[in-house]
Every structure is written in structure tokens, then in C-alpha cells.
Coordinates of C-alpha atoms in Angstrom, one line a residue:
Chain A
M6 CA -35.8 -90.9 85.9
T7 CA -34.1 -87.7 84.6
L8 CA -35.5 -84.3 85.1
R9 CA -35.9 -84.1 81.3
E10 CA -38.2 -87.2 81.4
I11 CA -40.2 -85.5 84.2
K12 CA -40.5 -82.4 82.1
E13 CA -41.9 -84.4 79.2
L14 CA -44.3 -86.4 81.4
L15 CA -45.7 -83.3 83.1
Q16 CA -45.5 -81.2 79.8
A17 CA -43.7 -78.7 82.0
E18 CA -42.0 -75.5 81.1
V19 CA -38.5 -74.9 82.4
I20 CA -38.3 -71.6 84.3
Q21 CA -34.7 -72.0 85.4
G22 CA -32.0 -74.6 84.9
D23 CA -32.2 -75.7 81.3
E24 CA -28.6 -77.0 81.6
S25 CA -29.5 -79.3 84.5
L26 CA -32.2 -81.5 82.8
D27 CA -30.0 -84.6 82.8
V28 CA -29.9 -84.8 86.5
E29 CA -31.2 -88.1 87.9
I30 CA -34.2 -87.9 90.2
T31 CA -34.9 -90.9 92.4
F32 CA -37.8 -89.8 94.6
A33 CA -40.3 -87.0 95.0
G34 CA -42.7 -85.4 97.5
G35 CA -45.6 -82.9 97.1
S36 CA -46.7 -80.3 99.6
D37 CA -47.8 -76.7 99.8
L38 CA -46.7 -76.6 103.4
M39 CA -43.1 -75.7 103.9
S40 CA -43.2 -76.8 107.5
D41 CA -44.0 -80.3 106.3
V42 CA -41.3 -80.2 103.7
L43 CA -38.8 -79.2 106.4
A44 CA -40.0 -82.0 108.7
F45 CA -40.3 -84.8 106.1
G46 CA -38.2 -83.8 103.1
K47 CA -34.9 -85.5 102.4
P48 CA -31.8 -84.4 100.5
G49 CA -32.2 -85.1 96.8
I50 CA -36.0 -84.8 96.8
L51 CA -37.9 -83.5 93.8
L52 CA -40.3 -81.0 95.4
L53 CA -43.8 -80.6 93.9
T54 CA -45.5 -77.5 95.3
G55 CA -48.2 -75.0 94.7
L56 CA -46.5 -72.4 96.9
S57 CA -44.8 -70.0 94.5
N58 CA -43.2 -67.4 96.7
A59 CA -39.4 -67.2 97.5
Q60 CA -39.9 -69.4 100.6
S61 CA -40.4 -72.4 98.3
V62 CA -36.9 -71.9 96.9
R63 CA -35.3 -71.2 100.3
T64 CA -36.9 -74.3 101.8
A65 CA -35.7 -76.4 98.8
N66 CA -32.2 -75.0 99.2
I67 CA -32.1 -75.7 103.0
I68 CA -33.0 -79.4 102.5
D69 CA -30.8 -79.9 99.4
A70 CA -33.8 -80.6 97.1
K71 CA -32.7 -81.5 93.5
A72 CA -35.4 -79.4 91.8
I73 CA -38.8 -77.9 92.2
V74 CA -41.9 -78.5 90.0
Y75 CA -44.7 -75.8 90.5
V76 CA -48.1 -77.2 89.9
R77 CA -51.3 -75.6 88.6
G78 CA -49.2 -73.4 86.2
K79 CA -47.7 -71.4 89.0
K80 CA -44.4 -69.6 88.7
P81 CA -42.2 -68.1 91.4
D82 CA -41.5 -64.4 91.5
K83 CA -38.3 -62.8 90.4
M84 CA -36.7 -63.2 93.8
G85 CA -37.4 -66.9 93.8
I86 CA -36.0 -67.4 90.3
E87 CA -32.9 -65.4 91.2
L88 CA -32.4 -67.5 94.4
A89 CA -32.8 -70.7 92.5
R90 CA -30.2 -69.6 89.9
E91 CA -27.7 -68.6 92.6
N92 CA -28.1 -72.0 94.3
G93 CA -28.4 -74.1 91.1
I94 CA -31.9 -75.4 91.7
P95 CA -33.8 -76.1 88.5
L96 CA -37.4 -74.8 88.4
L97 CA -40.2 -76.3 86.3
S98 CA -43.9 -75.4 86.0
T99 CA -46.7 -77.7 85.0
K100 CA -50.3 -77.0 84.2
Y101 CA -51.4 -80.2 86.0
M102 CA -52.8 -79.9 89.5
M103 CA -50.9 -81.5 92.4
Y104 CA -52.8 -84.8 92.5
T105 CA -52.4 -85.4 88.8
A106 CA -48.8 -84.3 88.6
C107 CA -47.8 -86.6 91.5
G108 CA -49.9 -89.4 90.1
L109 CA -48.3 -89.2 86.7
L110 CA -44.8 -89.4 88.3
F111 CA -45.7 -92.1 90.7
S112 CA -47.3 -94.3 88.1
H113 CA -44.2 -94.0 86.0
G114 CA -42.1 -95.4 88.8
L115 CA -40.9 -92.4 90.7
S116 CA -41.1 -93.3 94.4
G117 CA -42.1 -91.2 97.3
V118 CA -40.0 -90.0 100.3
S119 CA -40.7 -93.2 102.2
G120 CA -39.5 -95.3 99.3
I121 CA -42.9 -96.7 98.4
S122 CA -43.2 -97.1 94.7
H123 CA -45.8 -98.1 92.1
K124 CA -45.8 -101.8 91.3
E125 CA -46.8 -102.7 87.8
Chain B
M21 CA -17.5 -62.4 112.8
M22 CA -15.0 -63.8 115.3
S23 CA -12.7 -66.5 114.3
S24 CA -9.7 -68.2 116.0
E25 CA -8.0 -71.4 115.4
N26 CA -10.5 -73.4 117.4
E27 CA -13.6 -71.3 117.4
F28 CA -15.9 -69.6 115.0
S29 CA -18.6 -67.2 116.0
Q30 CA -21.0 -65.0 114.0
R31 CA -24.0 -62.9 114.9
F32 CA -27.1 -62.4 112.6
E33 CA -29.9 -59.9 113.1
I34 CA -33.4 -60.9 112.1
T35 CA -36.2 -58.5 111.6
G36 CA -39.7 -59.5 112.6
G37 CA -42.4 -59.2 109.9
D38 CA -39.9 -59.1 107.1
F39 CA -41.3 -62.0 105.1
S40 CA -39.5 -61.3 101.9
N41 CA -36.1 -61.8 103.5
A42 CA -37.2 -64.6 105.8
G43 CA -34.8 -67.5 105.4
R44 CA -31.8 -65.4 104.2
T45 CA -29.9 -65.8 107.5
S46 CA -30.3 -69.6 107.5
T47 CA -29.2 -69.8 103.9
S48 CA -26.0 -67.9 104.9
I49 CA -25.5 -70.1 107.9
K50 CA -25.8 -73.2 105.6
E51 CA -23.1 -71.8 103.3
I52 CA -20.8 -71.1 106.3
L53 CA -21.3 -74.6 107.7
K54 CA -20.5 -76.1 104.3
E55 CA -17.5 -74.0 103.9
I56 CA -16.1 -74.9 107.3
G57 CA -16.5 -78.5 106.3
I58 CA -19.1 -79.6 108.8
D59 CA -20.5 -83.1 108.2
S60 CA -23.2 -82.8 105.5
S61 CA -25.9 -84.6 107.7
I62 CA -25.3 -82.0 110.4
V63 CA -25.3 -79.2 107.9
I64 CA -28.8 -80.2 106.9
R65 CA -30.1 -80.7 110.4
A66 CA -28.6 -77.4 111.6
S67 CA -29.9 -75.5 108.6
I68 CA -33.4 -76.8 109.1
A69 CA -33.4 -75.9 112.8
S70 CA -32.0 -72.5 112.0
Y71 CA -34.6 -71.9 109.3
E72 CA -37.5 -72.9 111.6
A73 CA -36.1 -70.7 114.4
E74 CA -35.6 -67.8 111.9
M75 CA -39.2 -68.1 110.6
N76 CA -40.5 -68.0 114.2
V77 CA -38.8 -64.6 114.7
V78 CA -40.1 -63.3 111.4
M79 CA -43.6 -64.5 112.3
Y80 CA -43.9 -63.8 116.0
A81 CA -41.3 -61.3 117.2
Q82 CA -40.2 -57.7 116.6
R83 CA -36.6 -58.6 116.2
G84 CA -34.1 -61.3 117.1
V85 CA -30.4 -62.2 117.2
L86 CA -29.1 -65.5 116.1
T87 CA -25.6 -66.4 117.1
L88 CA -23.7 -69.2 115.5
N89 CA -20.9 -70.6 117.6
I90 CA -18.7 -73.5 116.5
T91 CA -16.0 -75.2 118.5
P92 CA -14.4 -78.6 117.7
E93 CA -16.9 -80.2 120.0
K94 CA -20.2 -78.5 119.2
L95 CA -22.2 -76.3 116.9
H96 CA -24.4 -73.9 119.0
L97 CA -27.2 -71.8 117.6
R98 CA -28.5 -69.4 120.1
L99 CA -31.6 -67.3 119.3
E100 CA -32.9 -64.5 121.4
D101 CA -35.9 -62.5 120.4
E102 CA -37.9 -59.6 121.6
G103 CA -41.5 -60.2 121.1
S104 CA -44.7 -61.6 122.6
G105 CA -43.0 -64.6 124.0
I106 CA -44.8 -68.0 124.5
E107 CA -47.5 -68.4 127.2
N108 CA -47.4 -72.1 127.4
I109 CA -44.2 -73.8 126.2
D110 CA -45.6 -77.4 126.6
L111 CA -48.5 -76.5 124.2
A112 CA -46.1 -74.8 121.7
M113 CA -44.0 -77.9 121.7
Q114 CA -46.9 -80.0 120.5
E115 CA -47.0 -80.8 116.8
G116 CA -49.9 -79.0 115.2
F117 CA -50.4 -76.3 117.9
S118 CA -50.1 -72.9 116.2
T119 CA -51.2 -69.3 116.7
A120 CA -50.3 -68.4 113.1
T121 CA -52.2 -65.9 111.1
D122 CA -53.4 -66.3 107.5
E123 CA -50.4 -64.3 106.2
M124 CA -48.0 -66.8 107.8
R125 CA -49.9 -69.8 106.4
E126 CA -49.8 -68.2 102.9
M127 CA -46.0 -68.3 103.2
G128 CA -46.3 -72.1 103.8
F129 CA -45.6 -71.9 107.5
G130 CA -47.5 -71.8 110.7
A131 CA -48.5 -75.4 110.8
G132 CA -47.4 -75.9 114.4
M133 CA -44.3 -78.0 113.3
G134 CA -41.5 -75.5 113.9
L135 CA -40.5 -76.0 117.5
P136 CA -41.0 -79.8 117.5
N137 CA -39.0 -80.0 114.3
I138 CA -36.1 -77.9 115.8
K139 CA -36.1 -80.3 118.8
K140 CA -36.2 -83.4 116.5
N141 CA -33.1 -82.2 114.5
A142 CA -31.0 -81.0 117.5
D143 CA -28.9 -83.1 119.8
K144 CA -29.8 -80.7 122.7
F145 CA -32.5 -78.2 122.7
E146 CA -33.5 -75.7 125.4
I147 CA -36.2 -73.1 125.3
S148 CA -37.2 -70.4 127.7
S149 CA -39.7 -67.6 127.3
T150 CA -41.1 -64.6 129.2
P151 CA -44.6 -63.7 127.9
G152 CA -44.6 -60.1 126.8
K153 CA -40.8 -60.0 126.5
G154 CA -39.4 -62.7 124.3
T155 CA -38.1 -66.2 123.8
S156 CA -34.7 -67.7 123.7
L157 CA -33.6 -71.0 122.2
D158 CA -30.4 -73.0 122.5
I159 CA -30.0 -75.5 119.7
I160 CA -26.9 -77.7 120.0
F161 CA -25.3 -80.2 117.6
C162 CA -22.5 -82.4 118.8
L163 CA -19.6 -82.6 116.4
N164 CA -18.0 -85.3 118.3
K165 CA -19.2 -88.6 116.8
T166 CA -19.9 -90.5 120.0
E167 CA -22.4 -88.0 121.4
R168 CA -24.3 -87.6 118.2
K169 CA -27.9 -88.5 117.6

């Protein structure tokens, strides 16, 4: 699934990284807890989070996340956006809450970190 | 920065309580490791360990020094901080044990995963602490394939 398809599914706004929407996303994970993201995240992950401070971007950068989707309409601060730009991490924001956003992506075939995916 | 043909060393200062810059040092370290050409799986593991260690200084200490030392055999992250130290290291090493404040939790940290996660990522990990003085960590990654995790 491309980031563009994810943007459409989640009716998301692109905060940063308009030029990177064709990137292919193969799995995702959702957490507000950066400790958990560092412990269980894997390179290439699409990170869904409600944590909108600069730490979300720093954490994503450390684990080589492909992109971040902020849930509940949240948006990172200036520092976060700048960091994402420097490191080439696209940022999206959706109005959906965490459960709904994850559920929409999962039910459309995007698997989780452990590789479990939705079977039609 | 110190650099010779076979060794690279750099020292970073970390300020306790400086939440807005927390993670900056580890972001720099990751860039350096990538530039040197360290294997990408080790870059990620070392960056995660460095980031957790850096967050611990920001959250719990007054200041800390993180020294990155790379030889052909190993990548060594040594962290020494001045702070409250750890009373019971066995307890601090347990997943989920935490003395974090609400401010730390709002940053997405303080879930009691830091030290266990550093240990999980490292090939060798040593910790020592003097309550009231500070904590030091030695986090080592083997660059020689046969000794790797």
C-alpha cells in the first residue's frame, strides 16, 4: 500500500513530505509510548501515534520509520516538522482516533509489526 | 573528536531536564555510524540503545557525558552521569519498573522499558550506580561477525 493510498483511506492531511507519497508501506504499528516503539518497532514501520511532540519524530528517525500518521487530528510542533524535513520523514495527520485509524488500515490489508494481517 | 586510522572517538554532553533537545545526541550518533559505514542492523541497535540511555540522563540526572568509541572490533558507548543514581539495579532492570514523573510520561517515555531495552540491543552491557552520585553504563556492540548477537 502506498502512503498516498493510506492518506486517502484515513482522509489525512499531509503536514510534511508531499513528494514522498508514492513510497510503499508494508506494515504499521500504533503507540503513544515511545519506549514501546523503541522496543518493538522495526525499520520501515509506518508509525501511528497520538504523541505530537518532537520526540515522536526523533524516535521515528532512530528506528528508520517510513512515515508518521498522527491520530485525533494532532500535529507536531515546529521543531518536530523541521526534524522530519531534515530526515526525510513524511508526516500525516488524520481526524480518526487511534483504534479507527489502525482498524481501517488493517482491514485494508496492511499488516502489523508481527506480520499478522487481515484475512478476507 | 579524535580520529586515527583504526579508531574513532567522540564525546557528547547531555543536559538533564532539557526535554526539547532530548534525542539530539543519539540522532547525531546515528548519522556518524551511518557515515562510517557500520552495518545497518548495528546502526539501529546502537542508536536505540544510545537514545534510551540519553533519555535516562535527561529524565533522571543533572548532566551526563556519552562517549562513542569505535575500533575495528567494537563499538563502545560509555555513559557517565551525575544524578540521583539507582538504588536497586535489579529492580531497574525489570521491564515495567519505573520512577518516572508525569512530565516524562507525557514525552512518551518512563514506561520502565529503557534499561531492559538497552540490554536487549547490546552485545555486552554493564551498569553500575552509586545512589546520590550517578550511574555509568557500558554498552558494547561487536563489529566482528562471529561474536555478534
